[in-house]
mmCIF file of C-alpha atoms in Angstrom:
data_model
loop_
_atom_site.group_PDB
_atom_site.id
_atom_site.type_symbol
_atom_site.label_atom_id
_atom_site.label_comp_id
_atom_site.label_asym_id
_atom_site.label_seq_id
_atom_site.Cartn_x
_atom_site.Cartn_y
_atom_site.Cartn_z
ATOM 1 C CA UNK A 23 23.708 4.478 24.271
ATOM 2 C CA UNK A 24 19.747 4.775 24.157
ATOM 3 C CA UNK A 25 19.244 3.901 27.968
ATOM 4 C CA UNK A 26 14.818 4.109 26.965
ATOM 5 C CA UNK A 27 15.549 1.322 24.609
ATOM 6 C CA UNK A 28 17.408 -0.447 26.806
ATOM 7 C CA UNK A 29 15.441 0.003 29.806
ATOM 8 C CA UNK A 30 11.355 0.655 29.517
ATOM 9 C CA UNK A 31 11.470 2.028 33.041
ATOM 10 C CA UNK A 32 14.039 4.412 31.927
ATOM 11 C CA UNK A 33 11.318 7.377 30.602
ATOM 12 C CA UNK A 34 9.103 9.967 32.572
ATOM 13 C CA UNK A 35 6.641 8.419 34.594
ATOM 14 C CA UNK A 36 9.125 5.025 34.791
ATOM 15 C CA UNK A 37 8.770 4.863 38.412
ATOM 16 C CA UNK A 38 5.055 4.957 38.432
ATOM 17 C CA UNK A 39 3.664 1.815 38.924
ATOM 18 C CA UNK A 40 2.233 -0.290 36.216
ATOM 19 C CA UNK A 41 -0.753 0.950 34.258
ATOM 20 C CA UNK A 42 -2.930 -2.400 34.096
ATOM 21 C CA UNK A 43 -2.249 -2.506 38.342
ATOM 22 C CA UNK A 44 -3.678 0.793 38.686
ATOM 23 C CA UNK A 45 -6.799 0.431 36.802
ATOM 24 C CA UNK A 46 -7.406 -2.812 38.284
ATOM 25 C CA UNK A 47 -7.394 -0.599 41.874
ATOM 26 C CA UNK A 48 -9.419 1.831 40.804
ATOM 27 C CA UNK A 49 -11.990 0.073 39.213
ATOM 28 C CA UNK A 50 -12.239 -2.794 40.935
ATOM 29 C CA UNK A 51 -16.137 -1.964 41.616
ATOM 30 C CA UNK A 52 -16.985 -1.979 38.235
ATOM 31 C CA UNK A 53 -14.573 -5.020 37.297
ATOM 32 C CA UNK A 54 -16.409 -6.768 40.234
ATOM 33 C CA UNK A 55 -19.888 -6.582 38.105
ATOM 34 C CA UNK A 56 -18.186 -8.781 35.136
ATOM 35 C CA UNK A 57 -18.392 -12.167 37.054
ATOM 36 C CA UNK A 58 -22.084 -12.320 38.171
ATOM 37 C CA UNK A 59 -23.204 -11.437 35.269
ATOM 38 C CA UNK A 60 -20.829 -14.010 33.271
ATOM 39 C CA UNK A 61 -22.306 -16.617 35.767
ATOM 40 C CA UNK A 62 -25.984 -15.446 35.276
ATOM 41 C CA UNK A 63 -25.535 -16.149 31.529
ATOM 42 C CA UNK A 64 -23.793 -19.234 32.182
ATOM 43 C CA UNK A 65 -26.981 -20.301 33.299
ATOM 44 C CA UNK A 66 -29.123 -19.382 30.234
ATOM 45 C CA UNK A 67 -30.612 -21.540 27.821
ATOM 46 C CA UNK A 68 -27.786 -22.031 25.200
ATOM 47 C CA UNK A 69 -30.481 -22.303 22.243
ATOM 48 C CA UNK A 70 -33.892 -19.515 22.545
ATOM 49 C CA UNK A 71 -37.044 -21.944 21.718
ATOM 50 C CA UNK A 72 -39.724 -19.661 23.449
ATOM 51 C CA UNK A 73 -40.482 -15.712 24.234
ATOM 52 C CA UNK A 74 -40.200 -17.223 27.720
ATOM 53 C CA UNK A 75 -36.680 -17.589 26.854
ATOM 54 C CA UNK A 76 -36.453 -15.004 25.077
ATOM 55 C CA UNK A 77 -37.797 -13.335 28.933
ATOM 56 C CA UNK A 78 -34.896 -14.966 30.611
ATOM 57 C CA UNK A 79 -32.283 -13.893 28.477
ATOM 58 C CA UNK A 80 -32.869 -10.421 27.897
ATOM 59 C CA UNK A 81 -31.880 -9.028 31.388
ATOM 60 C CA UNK A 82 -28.704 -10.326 31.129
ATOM 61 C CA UNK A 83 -27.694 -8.660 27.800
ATOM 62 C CA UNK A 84 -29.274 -5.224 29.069
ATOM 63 C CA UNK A 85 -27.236 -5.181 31.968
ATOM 64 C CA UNK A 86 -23.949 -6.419 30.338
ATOM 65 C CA UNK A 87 -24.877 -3.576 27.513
ATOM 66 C CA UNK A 88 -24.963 -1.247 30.278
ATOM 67 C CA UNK A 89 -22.374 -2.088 32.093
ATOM 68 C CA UNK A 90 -19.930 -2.541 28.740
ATOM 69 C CA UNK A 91 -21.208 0.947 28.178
ATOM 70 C CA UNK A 92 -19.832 1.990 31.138
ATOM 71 C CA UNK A 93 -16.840 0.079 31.027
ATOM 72 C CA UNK A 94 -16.308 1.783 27.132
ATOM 73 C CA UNK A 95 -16.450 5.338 28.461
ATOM 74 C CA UNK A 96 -14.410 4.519 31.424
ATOM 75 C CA UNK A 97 -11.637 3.560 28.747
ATOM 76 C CA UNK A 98 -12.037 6.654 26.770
ATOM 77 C CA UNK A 99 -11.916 9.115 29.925
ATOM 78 C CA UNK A 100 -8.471 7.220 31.314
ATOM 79 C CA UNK A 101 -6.913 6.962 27.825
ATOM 80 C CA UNK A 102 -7.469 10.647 27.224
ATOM 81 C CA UNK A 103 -4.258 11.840 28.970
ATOM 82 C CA UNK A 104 -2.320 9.151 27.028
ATOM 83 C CA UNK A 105 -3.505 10.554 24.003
ATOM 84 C CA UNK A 106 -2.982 14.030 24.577
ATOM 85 C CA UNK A 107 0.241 13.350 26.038
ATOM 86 C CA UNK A 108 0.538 11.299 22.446
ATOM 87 C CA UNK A 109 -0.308 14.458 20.654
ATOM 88 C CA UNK A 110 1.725 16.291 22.539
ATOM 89 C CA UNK A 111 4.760 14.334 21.244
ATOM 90 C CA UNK A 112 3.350 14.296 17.568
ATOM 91 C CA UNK A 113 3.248 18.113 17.568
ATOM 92 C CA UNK A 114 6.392 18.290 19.307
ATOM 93 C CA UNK A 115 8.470 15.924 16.583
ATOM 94 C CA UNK A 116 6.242 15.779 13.632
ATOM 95 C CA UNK A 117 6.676 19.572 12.488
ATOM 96 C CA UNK A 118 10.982 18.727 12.491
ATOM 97 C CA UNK A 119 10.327 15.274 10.412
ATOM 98 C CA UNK A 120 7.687 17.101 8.016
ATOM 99 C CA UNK A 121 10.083 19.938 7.450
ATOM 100 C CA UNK A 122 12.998 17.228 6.458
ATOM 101 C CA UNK A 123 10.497 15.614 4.397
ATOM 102 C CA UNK A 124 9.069 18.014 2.798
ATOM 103 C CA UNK A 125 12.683 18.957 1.641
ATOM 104 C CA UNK A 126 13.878 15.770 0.693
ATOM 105 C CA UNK A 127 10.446 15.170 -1.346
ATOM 106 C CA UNK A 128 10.415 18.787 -3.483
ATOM 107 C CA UNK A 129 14.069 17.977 -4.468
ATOM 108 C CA UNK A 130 13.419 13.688 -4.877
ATOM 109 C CA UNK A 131 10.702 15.042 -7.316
ATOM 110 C CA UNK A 132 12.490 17.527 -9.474
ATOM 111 C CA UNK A 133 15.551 15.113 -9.758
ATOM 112 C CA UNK A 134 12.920 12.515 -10.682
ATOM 113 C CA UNK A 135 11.756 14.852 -13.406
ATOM 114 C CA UNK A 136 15.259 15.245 -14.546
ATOM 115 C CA UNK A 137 15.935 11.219 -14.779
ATOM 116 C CA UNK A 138 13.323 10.688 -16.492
ATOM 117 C CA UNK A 139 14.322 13.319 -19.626
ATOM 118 C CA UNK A 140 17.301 12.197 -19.509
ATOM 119 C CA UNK A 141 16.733 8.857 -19.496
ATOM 120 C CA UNK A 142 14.549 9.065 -22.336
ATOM 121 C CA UNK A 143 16.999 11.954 -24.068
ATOM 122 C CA UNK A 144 20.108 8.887 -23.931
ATOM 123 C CA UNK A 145 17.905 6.201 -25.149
ATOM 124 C CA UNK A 146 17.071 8.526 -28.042
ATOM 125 C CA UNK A 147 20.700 9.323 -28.924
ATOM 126 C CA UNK A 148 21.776 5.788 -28.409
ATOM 127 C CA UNK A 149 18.528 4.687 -30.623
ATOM 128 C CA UNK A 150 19.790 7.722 -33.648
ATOM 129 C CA UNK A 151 23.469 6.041 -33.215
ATOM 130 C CA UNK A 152 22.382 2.197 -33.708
ATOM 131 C CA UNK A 153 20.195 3.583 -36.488
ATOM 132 C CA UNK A 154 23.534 5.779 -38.069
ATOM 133 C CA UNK A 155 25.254 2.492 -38.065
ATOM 134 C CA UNK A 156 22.587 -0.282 -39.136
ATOM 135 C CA UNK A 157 22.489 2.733 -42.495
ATOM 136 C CA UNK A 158 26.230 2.946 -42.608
ATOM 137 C CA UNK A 159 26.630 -0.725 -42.780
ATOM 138 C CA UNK A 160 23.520 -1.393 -45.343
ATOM 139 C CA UNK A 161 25.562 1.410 -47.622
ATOM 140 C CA UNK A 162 28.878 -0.501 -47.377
ATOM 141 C CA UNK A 163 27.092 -3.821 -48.310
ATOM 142 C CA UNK A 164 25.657 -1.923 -51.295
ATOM 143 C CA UNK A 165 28.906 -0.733 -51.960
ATOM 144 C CA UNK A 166 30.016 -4.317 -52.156
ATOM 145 C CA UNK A 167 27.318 -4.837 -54.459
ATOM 146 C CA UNK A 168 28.487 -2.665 -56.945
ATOM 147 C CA UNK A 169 32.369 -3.251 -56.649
ATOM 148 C CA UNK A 170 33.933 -4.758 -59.693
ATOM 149 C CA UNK A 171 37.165 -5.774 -57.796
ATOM 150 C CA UNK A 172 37.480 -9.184 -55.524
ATOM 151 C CA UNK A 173 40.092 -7.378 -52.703
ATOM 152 C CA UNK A 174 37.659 -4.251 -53.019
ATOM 153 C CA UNK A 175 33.928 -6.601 -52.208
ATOM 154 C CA UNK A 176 35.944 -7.988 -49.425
ATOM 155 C CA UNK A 177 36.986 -4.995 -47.956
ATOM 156 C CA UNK A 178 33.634 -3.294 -47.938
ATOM 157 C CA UNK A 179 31.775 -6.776 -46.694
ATOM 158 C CA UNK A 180 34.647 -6.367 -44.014
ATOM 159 C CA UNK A 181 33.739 -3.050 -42.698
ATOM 160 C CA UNK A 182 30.081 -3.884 -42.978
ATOM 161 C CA UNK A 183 30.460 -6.575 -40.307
ATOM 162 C CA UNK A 184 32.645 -4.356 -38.457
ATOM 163 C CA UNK A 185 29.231 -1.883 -38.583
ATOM 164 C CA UNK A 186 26.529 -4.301 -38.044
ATOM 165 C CA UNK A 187 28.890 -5.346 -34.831
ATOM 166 C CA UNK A 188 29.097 -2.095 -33.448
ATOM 167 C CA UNK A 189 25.471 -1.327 -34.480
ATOM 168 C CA UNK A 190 24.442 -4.265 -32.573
ATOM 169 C CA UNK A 191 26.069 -3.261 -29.958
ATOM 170 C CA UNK A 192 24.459 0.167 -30.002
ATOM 171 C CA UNK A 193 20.651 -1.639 -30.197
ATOM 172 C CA UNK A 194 21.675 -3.130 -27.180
ATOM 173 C CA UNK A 195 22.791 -0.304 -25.085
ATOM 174 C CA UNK A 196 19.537 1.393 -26.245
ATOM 175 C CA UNK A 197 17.685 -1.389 -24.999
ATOM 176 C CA UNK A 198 19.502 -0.856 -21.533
ATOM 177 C CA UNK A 199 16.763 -0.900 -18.770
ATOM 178 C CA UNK A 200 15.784 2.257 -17.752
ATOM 179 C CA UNK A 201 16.928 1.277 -14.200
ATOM 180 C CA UNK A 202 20.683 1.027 -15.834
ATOM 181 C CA UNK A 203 20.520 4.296 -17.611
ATOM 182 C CA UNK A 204 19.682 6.412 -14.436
ATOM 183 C CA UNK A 205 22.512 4.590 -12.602
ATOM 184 C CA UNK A 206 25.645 7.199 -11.496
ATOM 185 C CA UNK A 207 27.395 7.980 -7.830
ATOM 186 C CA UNK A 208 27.785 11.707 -6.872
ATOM 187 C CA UNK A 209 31.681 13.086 -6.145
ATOM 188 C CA UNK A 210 30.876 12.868 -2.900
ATOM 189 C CA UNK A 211 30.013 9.004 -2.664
ATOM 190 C CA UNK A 212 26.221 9.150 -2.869
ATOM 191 C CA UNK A 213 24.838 6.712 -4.996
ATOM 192 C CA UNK A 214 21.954 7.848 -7.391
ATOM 193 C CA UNK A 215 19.756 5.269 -9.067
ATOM 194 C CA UNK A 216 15.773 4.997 -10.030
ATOM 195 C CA UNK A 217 13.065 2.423 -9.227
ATOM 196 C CA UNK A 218 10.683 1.835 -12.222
ATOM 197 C CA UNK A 219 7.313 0.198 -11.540
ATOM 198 C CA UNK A 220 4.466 -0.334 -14.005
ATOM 199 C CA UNK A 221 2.042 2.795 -13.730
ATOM 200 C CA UNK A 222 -1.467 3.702 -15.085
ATOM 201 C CA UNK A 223 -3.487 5.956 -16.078
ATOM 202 C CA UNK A 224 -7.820 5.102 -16.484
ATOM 203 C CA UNK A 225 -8.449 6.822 -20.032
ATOM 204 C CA UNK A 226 -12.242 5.392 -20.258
ATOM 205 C CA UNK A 227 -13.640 4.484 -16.920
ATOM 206 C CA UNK A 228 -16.525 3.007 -18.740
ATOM 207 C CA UNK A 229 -14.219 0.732 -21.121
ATOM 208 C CA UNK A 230 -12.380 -1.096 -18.581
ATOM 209 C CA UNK A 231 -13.399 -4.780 -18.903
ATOM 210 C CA UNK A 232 -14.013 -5.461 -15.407
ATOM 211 C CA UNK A 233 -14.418 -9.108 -15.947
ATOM 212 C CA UNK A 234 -10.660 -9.419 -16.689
ATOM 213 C CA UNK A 235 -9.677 -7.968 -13.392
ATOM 214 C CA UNK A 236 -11.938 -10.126 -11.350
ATOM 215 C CA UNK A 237 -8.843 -12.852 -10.402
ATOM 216 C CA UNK A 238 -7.085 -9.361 -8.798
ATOM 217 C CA UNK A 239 -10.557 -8.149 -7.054
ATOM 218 C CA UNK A 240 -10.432 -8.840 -3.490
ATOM 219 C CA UNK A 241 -13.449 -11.074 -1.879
ATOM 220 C CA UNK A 242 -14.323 -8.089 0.643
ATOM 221 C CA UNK A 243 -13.987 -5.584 -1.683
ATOM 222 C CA UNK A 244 -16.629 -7.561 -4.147
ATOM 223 C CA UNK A 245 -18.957 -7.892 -1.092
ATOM 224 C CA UNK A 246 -18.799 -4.276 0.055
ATOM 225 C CA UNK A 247 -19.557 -3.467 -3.729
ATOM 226 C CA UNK A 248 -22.914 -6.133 -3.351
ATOM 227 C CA UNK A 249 -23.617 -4.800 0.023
ATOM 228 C CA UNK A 250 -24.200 -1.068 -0.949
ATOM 229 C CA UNK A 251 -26.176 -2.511 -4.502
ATOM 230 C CA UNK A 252 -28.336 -4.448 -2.246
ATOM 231 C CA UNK A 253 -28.941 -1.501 0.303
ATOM 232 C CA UNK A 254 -30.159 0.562 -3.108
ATOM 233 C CA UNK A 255 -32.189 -2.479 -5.290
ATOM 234 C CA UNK A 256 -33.311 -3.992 -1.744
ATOM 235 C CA UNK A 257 -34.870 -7.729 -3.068
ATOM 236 C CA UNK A 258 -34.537 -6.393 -6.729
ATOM 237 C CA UNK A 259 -31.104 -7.220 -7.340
ATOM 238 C CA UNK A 260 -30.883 -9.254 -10.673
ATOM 239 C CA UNK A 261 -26.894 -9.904 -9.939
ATOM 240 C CA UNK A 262 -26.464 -13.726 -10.914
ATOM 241 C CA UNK A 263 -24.688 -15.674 -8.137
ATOM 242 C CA UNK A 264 -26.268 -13.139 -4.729
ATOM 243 C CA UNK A 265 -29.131 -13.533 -2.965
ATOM 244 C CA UNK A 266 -30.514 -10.661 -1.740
ATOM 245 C CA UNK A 267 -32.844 -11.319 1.546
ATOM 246 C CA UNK A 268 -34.508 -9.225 4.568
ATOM 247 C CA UNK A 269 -32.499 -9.980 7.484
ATOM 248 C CA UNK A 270 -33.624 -8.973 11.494
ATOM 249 C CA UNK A 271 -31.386 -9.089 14.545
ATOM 250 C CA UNK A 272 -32.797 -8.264 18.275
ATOM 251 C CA UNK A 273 -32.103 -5.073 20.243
ATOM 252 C CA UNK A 274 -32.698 -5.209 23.751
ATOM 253 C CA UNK A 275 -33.393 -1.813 25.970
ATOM 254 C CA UNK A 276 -34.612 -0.560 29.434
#
């Protein structure tokens, strides 16, 4: 029975009181700043119309700056020992699941090299088989052709529907999905199959028609792409559809 699972207090450090109670405690100065200056800017114009305005508000921003700053590296110096404790963890179990990996992955990959030459060796033998019989049968039809005898043209139209049925069959089993053909279970009950996905490879980077894989392009991705063209071509941008334009925002500092 996992007792951690079970229980959250059940780990080292599970008697320690809660982390968010702590903090609270030891930083209630600091947390004590917040409200004033949440109640200062409650009291600011809610639209700026004048530098006097612009006068009233900026106080207020460079002391919440300053104090988020302060707040921000606060954070960072208590989660420190959380993270090295974290990366004490990671280097104590990520060396054991690596190793595991790393052997399961070599051998995944050569037995992935196999499947695939032999899938493609039994779809080539199957393929030469249907093909022996589609030839066998088209020679007992001409055979039929050519027979002067009514029991004889019957017999050899006979066999050749006997071979285009077996040939048929044979087309079909080299048709198999690849999926089917890599399909066996081990002696010892361990069941061995492939997954088959639809993979690529760019051959002309320049030749890809782009405009064809613009339903599949996401809307950020587009816009990151237009963001670093405009950054470069600055009001110059010539792309049809974007408007490229000088934007400000305000920085406020003691």
């Amino acid at each position: 029975m996992n007792v951690a699972a079970e229980n959250e207090r059940a780990v080292i450090g599970g008697n320690n009181p809660p982390i968010p109670e702590v903090l609270a405690a030891q930083y209630a100065d600091l947390i004590s700043k917040i409200e004033p200056i949440a109640e200062r800017a409650n009291a600011l114009p809610k639209k700026i119309q004048s530098d006097q305005d612009l006068e009233t508000v900026a106080p207020v921003i460079v002391d919440a700056n300053e104090l988020s700053k302060k707040l921000e590296a606060t954070r960072k110096i208590e989660k420190e020992p959380h993270l090295s404790a974290g990366r004490e963890v990671d280097a104590f179990f990520n060396p054991l699941v690596d190793r595991l990996d790393r052997i399961a992955d070599t051998f995944e990959e050569l037995s992935t090299s196999y499947q695939r030459e032999k899938i493609a060796r039994e779809r080539r033998e199957r393929e030469a088989e249907a093909a022996r019989l589609r030839e066998a049968e088209e020679k007992k039809r001409a055979e039929a052709e050519k027979a002067k005898r009514p029991d004889t043209v019957e017999r050899k139209h006979d066999e050749a529907d006997e071979l285009s049925l077996q040939a048929a069959q044979a087309e079909e089993k080299a048709a198999a999905a690849n999926k089917d053909l890599g399909r066996m279970q081990t002696a010892t009950g361990v069941k061995v199959g492939v997954r088959t996905t639809w993979d690529f490879r760019i051959t002309d980077y320049e030749a890809i028609p782009l405009e064809k894989l613009r339903p599949y392009l996401k809307r950020e991705h587009v816009e990151q792409a237009i963001r670093s063209f405009v950054k470069i071509q600055k009001g110059s941008t010539g792309l049809a559809g974007v408007e490229a334009f000088e934007d400000v925002s305000t920085n406020f500092r003691r």
